[in-house]
Amino acid sequence: MALLQLSRVTMRFGGLYAVNELDLSIDAGHLYGLIGPNGAGKTTVFNVITGVYTPTSGDIRFDGEAIAGERCGRITRRGIARTFQNIRLFGEMTVLDNVKVAFDCRQATTLGTAMLRTAAHRREEERVALESLELLKIFKLDHLAGEKAKNLPYGNQRRLEIARAMATAPRVLLLDEPAAGMNPQESIELMDLIRWIRDRFRMAILLVEHNMRVVMGICETVHVLDYGSTIAIGPPAQIQRDPKVIEAYLGGA
Amino acid sequence: MRGGLAAALVVAGLLLLNALFTGAVAPAFALPPYLLQVLCLAGINVTLAVSLNLINGFTGQFSIGHAGFMAIGAYSAAYFTVTFGEAVRAALGFLPAFARDGAVLLVALAIGAFLASIAGFIVGVPSLRLRGDYLAIVTLGFGEIIGVLILNIDAVGGARGYSGIPKLANFFWIYLFAALTILVVYRVVHSSFGRTLVAIREDEVAAEAMGVHTTRAKVISFVVSSALAGIAGGLFAHYLMYVNVRSFTFLKSFEIIIMIVIGGLGSISGSVLGAILYISLTEGLREFAQYRMVLFSLLLVILMIVRPQGILGHKEFVTFLTKRRRSIGAAPGTPGNA
Amino acid sequence: MTTFLQQLVNGLSLGSIYALIALGYTMVYGVLRLINFAHGDVYMVGAYVGYYVSRRLQGREPSIGSALLVMLVAMVVCGILGILIERLAYRPVRREARLTLLITAIGVSLFIENAAQLVFGPDPKFFPSLAPRADFHFAGMRLTSEQITVIAVSVLLMVLLRFFILKTRTGKAMRAVSFSLDAAKLMGISTDWIISVTFALGSALAAAAGVLIAMQIPKIDPLMGIPYGLKAFVAAVLGGIGSVPGAVLGGLLIGTSEVMVVGYLSSTYRDAIAFGILILVLILRPQGLLGRVQKEKV
C-alpha cells in the first residue's frame, strides 16, 4: 500500500473545481513531480494534503489512516511537511530558531518544565540546538544561524524553508516550487541536495516545479495536472512526449 | 542555587527600599506621599504592560481588553479580603502582624489571578478562530461586558464603587510582583514555548504547518497574561483601598497598549520603559493640566509616524545599546541586505 | 403590543443614528482596513459645530430651513476634518503594520477628545431647539417630530449614499479601491483622492448623526462620541464590516435591541447588549451578517 494515497479527491470553491477527482499515490523513497500550467491546481493539492483546506469530497490516507479534514498541525506531526510557494519564514526570528520551532513539534517539553528550567528541559534544548545546527549544515546555512531569516538572500531563504520542513522529521516532504527564483547553478545544487535528502532519509518527496530541468532531472514519476484533473502520469521521458501534456502547455490552438 | 540567592537579594532590596521610602528607617529618606504613590502605580503598570506584551508583542494577537482582566482580579481579590480577611487573620493568630497581612494579600491575589485566568481562557477560545482586528474587537467587547457585569453585582458596590478594602499592598509587594511578572514573561519567551509564540506572531499559517499547536499556544498565552493582569488588579485594589468599574474601561486598556507600543512591542525591557515613561509623562505634564492629554496624544501619533516600532523595537534594552554601537562602527559602503 | 411597537419606533430612531455613524466605519475599513477609532469623535465635533452654528441663528424663528442649514455646515466642517485626519495622521503610516495604524487611530481619538475639552469646555452644553416641535399620535404610539426627522434624514442620506456609490464614477472607484487598493492604483485610479473622499463622506454622515442626536437629547459633551462610536462600530461589524447595507442593518439591529433591553429588562445592561451580540456574531459568523468571507491565501 502507498504511504500517501489520495483517492478521488475533489476541492471545489463555489463553482470552480480546483482539484477534480484526483488520484495520487506516493511511496516511500521516491521522488515525484507535480506539474501543470498555471492555475492547474498544484498548490491546492498541497493545501488539501496538509490540511489547509478540507477536501469537498474524496479520501486521503497516510499510512493507511484517513487524514482528510484534520488540522494542519496534526497532519504535520503525523509526518507530512511542506514548504511554501511564497516563502513563509518566521522573518524576525533567527535562522536557527526557525528550524528549532519545527523541531519542537517532536518535543515533550511543557510550559511548566520550560519555566522551571529543569535539567531535563535544558538537555532537551541543547539537543534541539545541536540537531538544528546539524540540519543547517546540510543546507549550508550553519554559518548564518544567528542571522534574521528575513535578511537572507532569496536562494538561502528557499533552502531554509526546506531545512525547516525537514526539522519536523517528515516521511513525506512536499516542496512548492523549491527552485523558483534560483539561478541555473543554484538549481543544479538544489537538485543534488533533494536527491541526497531522499536517499539519506528514505522519504517520499513530491515537488511542484515550473523549472522543467529540475523536474525532468530528478523525478522518477511525473504527474501532470490540468484544470484540477490528471492528464498524464509516468516517467519523465514518457511525459515529455505525451501529446496531451504538450497541448496543455502550448494550448490547443 | 544562584537563582535562590538572586531572589533573596531582590526581596531584601525591595524590603529595604520600602522601609526607606516610607520613612521607617529615617524620616529624612521618606519620599513625599505623592511621589511614592506615583512610583507604586508605575509598578502596577509595569506588571500590566509586561503581561500584555506577552499577547500583543510576542504572540502577535491583538488584545484591547486587558483592563477587563485587571478588573476581575481587582474585584475578586478585594472581595476575598473584605469578606474573609478577618477570618484568615484570626486563624493565623500565631504569626506576626505583617506576615498575617502578607498571607491574606497572597491568597487574595491568587484568587484574583485564578479568576482572571479563567476569563482569559474564555476570551482565548474565540481567538482560535479570529485574527487581527476581529480578535481586537472581541477582546474589547469582553472587557466592556466584564465592566457591565461587575456594575450589576451589588455585593461589590455596583456603580458606587467598592470601598473599605484594607491597605495590604505597598511598594514592596507591588515591585515584588512586577519583578515576578518580568521573570515569568522572560522565561516563557525564552523557552521553547516562547519560540512557538513568536513563530505564531511571524506567520501563523507557517507555524501551524510546522506542527505547532497554535491554538493551545495562543490560549496559554492569554491565560498567563490575564492571570498576571489579575494580580496587578488585586494590587491596585489593595493599594488604593477603593475600586470603581470606571477605572477599568477600554481607556485603561488603551493606556496599557500605549505603554507597550511606546517601548516597543516584543521587548520586555521596552514595556518596562514604556510604563515608566507613560507615568512620568502623564504625571510630569500635570502642570499643564488640561493640555497634558492633548500633548500626550499628539506625541503618540507623532511617535507612530516617526518610529512605529517603538523606542526599542523588538530588541531588549541591552542588545539595543550594543547593536546600535556596532551599526555606527560599521564601515560605510558595507553591502546592505536586499 | 402597542408598547412593543413604540419601542420598535424608538429603536429604529436610535438605530438610524448608529447606522449613519456605522457607515463611516465600514467605508473607511473598506478602503484602508482600518478601525478608525476617531470616527466617534468626529461625530461629537459634528454636534458641536451644529451647536455653534445654531447659536448664531438664535433669535430667528425655528424652522426646517435653519435646521437644514445647521446640518449642512456641520457636515461640511466634519468632512474637511475627516480629510485632515487622514492626510495628517493616517497617510504617513498607511504602509506600516496594521497595529501601527490602529494605535495611530487611538491617538487621534484621544487627541480630539482632549482638544475638544479645551476648545468647547468640559461641561455639557444644551443644544438649542432648531425646528418646531410636535408630537404625533398614531395607533397608540407617540412619535416625536425629532424621531421622524431622524428617520427621514437618515433614510434620505442613505439613499443618496447608495446612489453615489453605485452610480457615480467616484463611487465606482471607491468600490474598486475597497476590493483591492493596489489593483485600483494599477488601473489608474487616484487612490489617495478616493481615500480622502471616503473619509469626507463618512465624516459628513457622522456629523449629520451628531446634529440629529443633539437635537433630540439635547445635551452634548466632548466625550459623547465614545459610547456612540463604539456601538456604531459594533453595528458595522455585526452587519459585516466593509458592507454598506450591512452597516445600516447592523445599526438598526443594535439600536432596536438596545431599546428593547432597556424597556423589557434593565437599563444597566444597556451597554452589554451591543457587545454581547457582537461576540456571538464574531464567534458564529465572523464575517458579519452581510459580509464576505476573506480567506487567507496560502
Tab-separated table of N, CA, C and O in Angstrom, chain B residues 49-66 135 139 201 221-222 225 253 256-257 260-261 265-266 314, chain C residues 99 103:
chain	number	residue	atom	x	y	z
B	49	ALA	N	1.794	46.106	31.696
B	49	ALA	CA	2.384	46.250	30.369
B	49	ALA	C	3.155	44.995	29.979
B	49	ALA	O	2.983	44.466	28.877
B	50	VAL	N	3.978	44.503	30.887
B	50	VAL	CA	4.778	43.326	30.547
B	50	VAL	C	3.873	42.136	30.258
B	50	VAL	O	4.114	41.365	29.332
B	51	SER	N	2.789	42.010	31.040
B	51	SER	CA	1.911	40.860	30.810
B	51	SER	C	1.159	41.001	29.486
B	51	SER	O	1.001	40.031	28.749
B	52	LEU	N	0.738	42.200	29.152
B	52	LEU	CA	0.019	42.375	27.883
B	52	LEU	C	0.956	42.153	26.702
B	52	LEU	O	0.554	41.649	25.654
B	53	ASN	N	2.214	42.491	26.898
B	53	ASN	CA	3.187	42.311	25.831
B	53	ASN	C	3.315	40.847	25.429
B	53	ASN	O	3.623	40.528	24.281
B	54	LEU	N	3.050	39.953	26.387
B	54	LEU	CA	3.105	38.526	26.058
B	54	LEU	C	2.118	38.207	24.931
B	54	LEU	O	2.438	37.460	23.998
B	55	ILE	N	0.910	38.775	25.018
B	55	ILE	CA	-0.094	38.523	23.988
B	55	ILE	C	0.180	39.366	22.751
B	55	ILE	O	0.288	38.863	21.635
B	56	ASN	N	0.286	40.675	22.955
B	56	ASN	CA	0.360	41.584	21.806
B	56	ASN	C	1.731	41.603	21.148
B	56	ASN	O	1.827	41.682	19.929
B	57	GLY	N	2.768	41.575	21.960
B	57	GLY	CA	4.101	41.725	21.405
B	57	GLY	C	4.714	40.415	20.958
B	57	GLY	O	5.300	40.340	19.892
B	58	PHE	N	4.577	39.382	21.766
B	58	PHE	CA	5.269	38.141	21.447
B	58	PHE	C	4.411	37.175	20.658
B	58	PHE	O	4.874	36.522	19.739
B	59	THR	N	3.124	37.057	21.021
B	59	THR	CA	2.274	36.117	20.295
B	59	THR	C	1.644	36.787	19.083
B	59	THR	O	1.110	36.116	18.211
B	60	GLY	N	1.663	38.121	19.049
B	60	GLY	CA	1.138	38.830	17.886
B	60	GLY	C	-0.377	38.842	17.799
B	60	GLY	O	-0.941	39.104	16.751
B	61	GLN	N	-1.047	38.545	18.922
B	61	GLN	CA	-2.507	38.606	18.937
B	61	GLN	C	-2.889	39.977	19.490
B	61	GLN	O	-2.302	40.402	20.477
B	62	PHE	N	-3.838	40.631	18.880
B	62	PHE	CA	-4.110	41.984	19.315
B	62	PHE	C	-5.245	42.020	20.313
B	62	PHE	O	-6.404	41.878	19.948
B	63	SER	N	-4.909	42.188	21.588
B	63	SER	CA	-5.937	42.253	22.626
B	63	SER	C	-6.067	43.683	23.126
B	63	SER	O	-5.078	44.322	23.457
B	64	ILE	N	-7.305	44.202	23.150
B	64	ILE	CA	-7.514	45.507	23.760
B	64	ILE	C	-8.551	45.405	24.871
B	64	ILE	O	-9.401	46.254	25.030
B	65	GLY	N	-8.457	44.313	25.651
B	65	GLY	CA	-9.392	44.156	26.759
B	65	GLY	C	-8.670	43.861	28.065
B	65	GLY	O	-9.249	43.295	28.992
B	66	HIS	N	-7.407	44.268	28.142
B	66	HIS	CA	-6.609	43.884	29.303
B	66	HIS	C	-7.194	44.430	30.600
B	66	HIS	O	-7.102	43.781	31.644
B	135	LEU	N	-10.202	39.843	16.442
B	135	LEU	CA	-9.853	39.463	17.799
B	135	LEU	C	-9.818	40.705	18.690
B	135	LEU	O	-10.314	40.696	19.810
B	139	THR	N	-11.965	41.161	22.153
B	139	THR	CA	-11.380	41.427	23.465
B	139	THR	C	-11.921	42.738	24.029
B	139	THR	O	-12.209	42.832	25.214
B	201	ARG	N	3.367	34.707	15.865
B	201	ARG	CA	3.319	36.126	15.535
B	201	ARG	C	3.831	36.362	14.119
B	201	ARG	O	3.240	37.115	13.348
B	221	SER	N	-1.078	31.621	26.228
B	221	SER	CA	-0.529	32.963	26.401
B	221	SER	C	-1.601	33.915	26.920
B	221	SER	O	-1.317	34.795	27.738
B	222	PHE	N	-2.833	33.728	26.504
B	222	PHE	CA	-3.931	34.532	27.056
B	222	PHE	C	-4.101	34.265	28.548
B	222	PHE	O	-4.294	35.182	29.346
B	225	SER	N	-1.152	35.669	30.616
B	225	SER	CA	-1.192	37.124	30.610
B	225	SER	C	-2.329	37.662	31.465
B	225	SER	O	-2.150	38.617	32.234
B	253	SER	N	-7.365	49.982	28.992
B	253	SER	CA	-6.722	49.033	28.082
B	253	SER	C	-5.867	49.764	27.061
B	253	SER	O	-4.745	49.349	26.756
B	256	ILE	N	-2.586	50.834	28.522
B	256	ILE	CA	-1.578	49.766	28.622
B	256	ILE	C	-0.971	49.500	27.245
B	256	ILE	O	0.235	49.298	27.104
B	257	ILE	N	-1.829	49.518	26.221
B	257	ILE	CA	-1.315	49.307	24.870
B	257	ILE	C	-0.324	50.405	24.513
B	257	ILE	O	0.748	50.141	23.943
B	260	ILE	N	3.085	49.706	25.940
B	260	ILE	CA	3.933	48.698	25.294
B	260	ILE	C	4.324	49.138	23.896
B	260	ILE	O	5.361	48.755	23.390
B	261	VAL	N	3.500	49.964	23.280
B	261	VAL	CA	3.855	50.422	21.943
B	261	VAL	C	4.962	51.468	22.009
B	261	VAL	O	5.885	51.460	21.196
B	265	LEU	N	6.907	46.814	20.933
B	265	LEU	CA	6.243	45.525	21.074
B	265	LEU	C	7.289	44.418	21.009
B	265	LEU	O	8.242	44.503	20.246
B	266	GLY	N	7.089	43.390	21.803
B	266	GLY	CA	8.016	42.276	21.736
B	266	GLY	C	9.328	42.558	22.433
B	266	GLY	O	10.317	41.913	22.161
B	314	HIS	N	11.919	45.499	18.509
B	314	HIS	CA	11.789	44.156	19.087
B	314	HIS	C	12.930	43.848	20.046
B	314	HIS	O	12.972	42.793	20.650
C	99	LEU	N	-1.188	47.238	13.192
C	99	LEU	CA	-1.210	47.651	14.590
C	99	LEU	C	-0.837	49.125	14.713
C	99	LEU	O	-1.450	49.871	15.472
C	103	ILE	N	-3.061	52.020	16.481
C	103	ILE	CA	-2.593	52.852	17.593
C	103	ILE	C	-2.691	54.329	17.204
C	103	ILE	O	-3.074	55.176	18.006
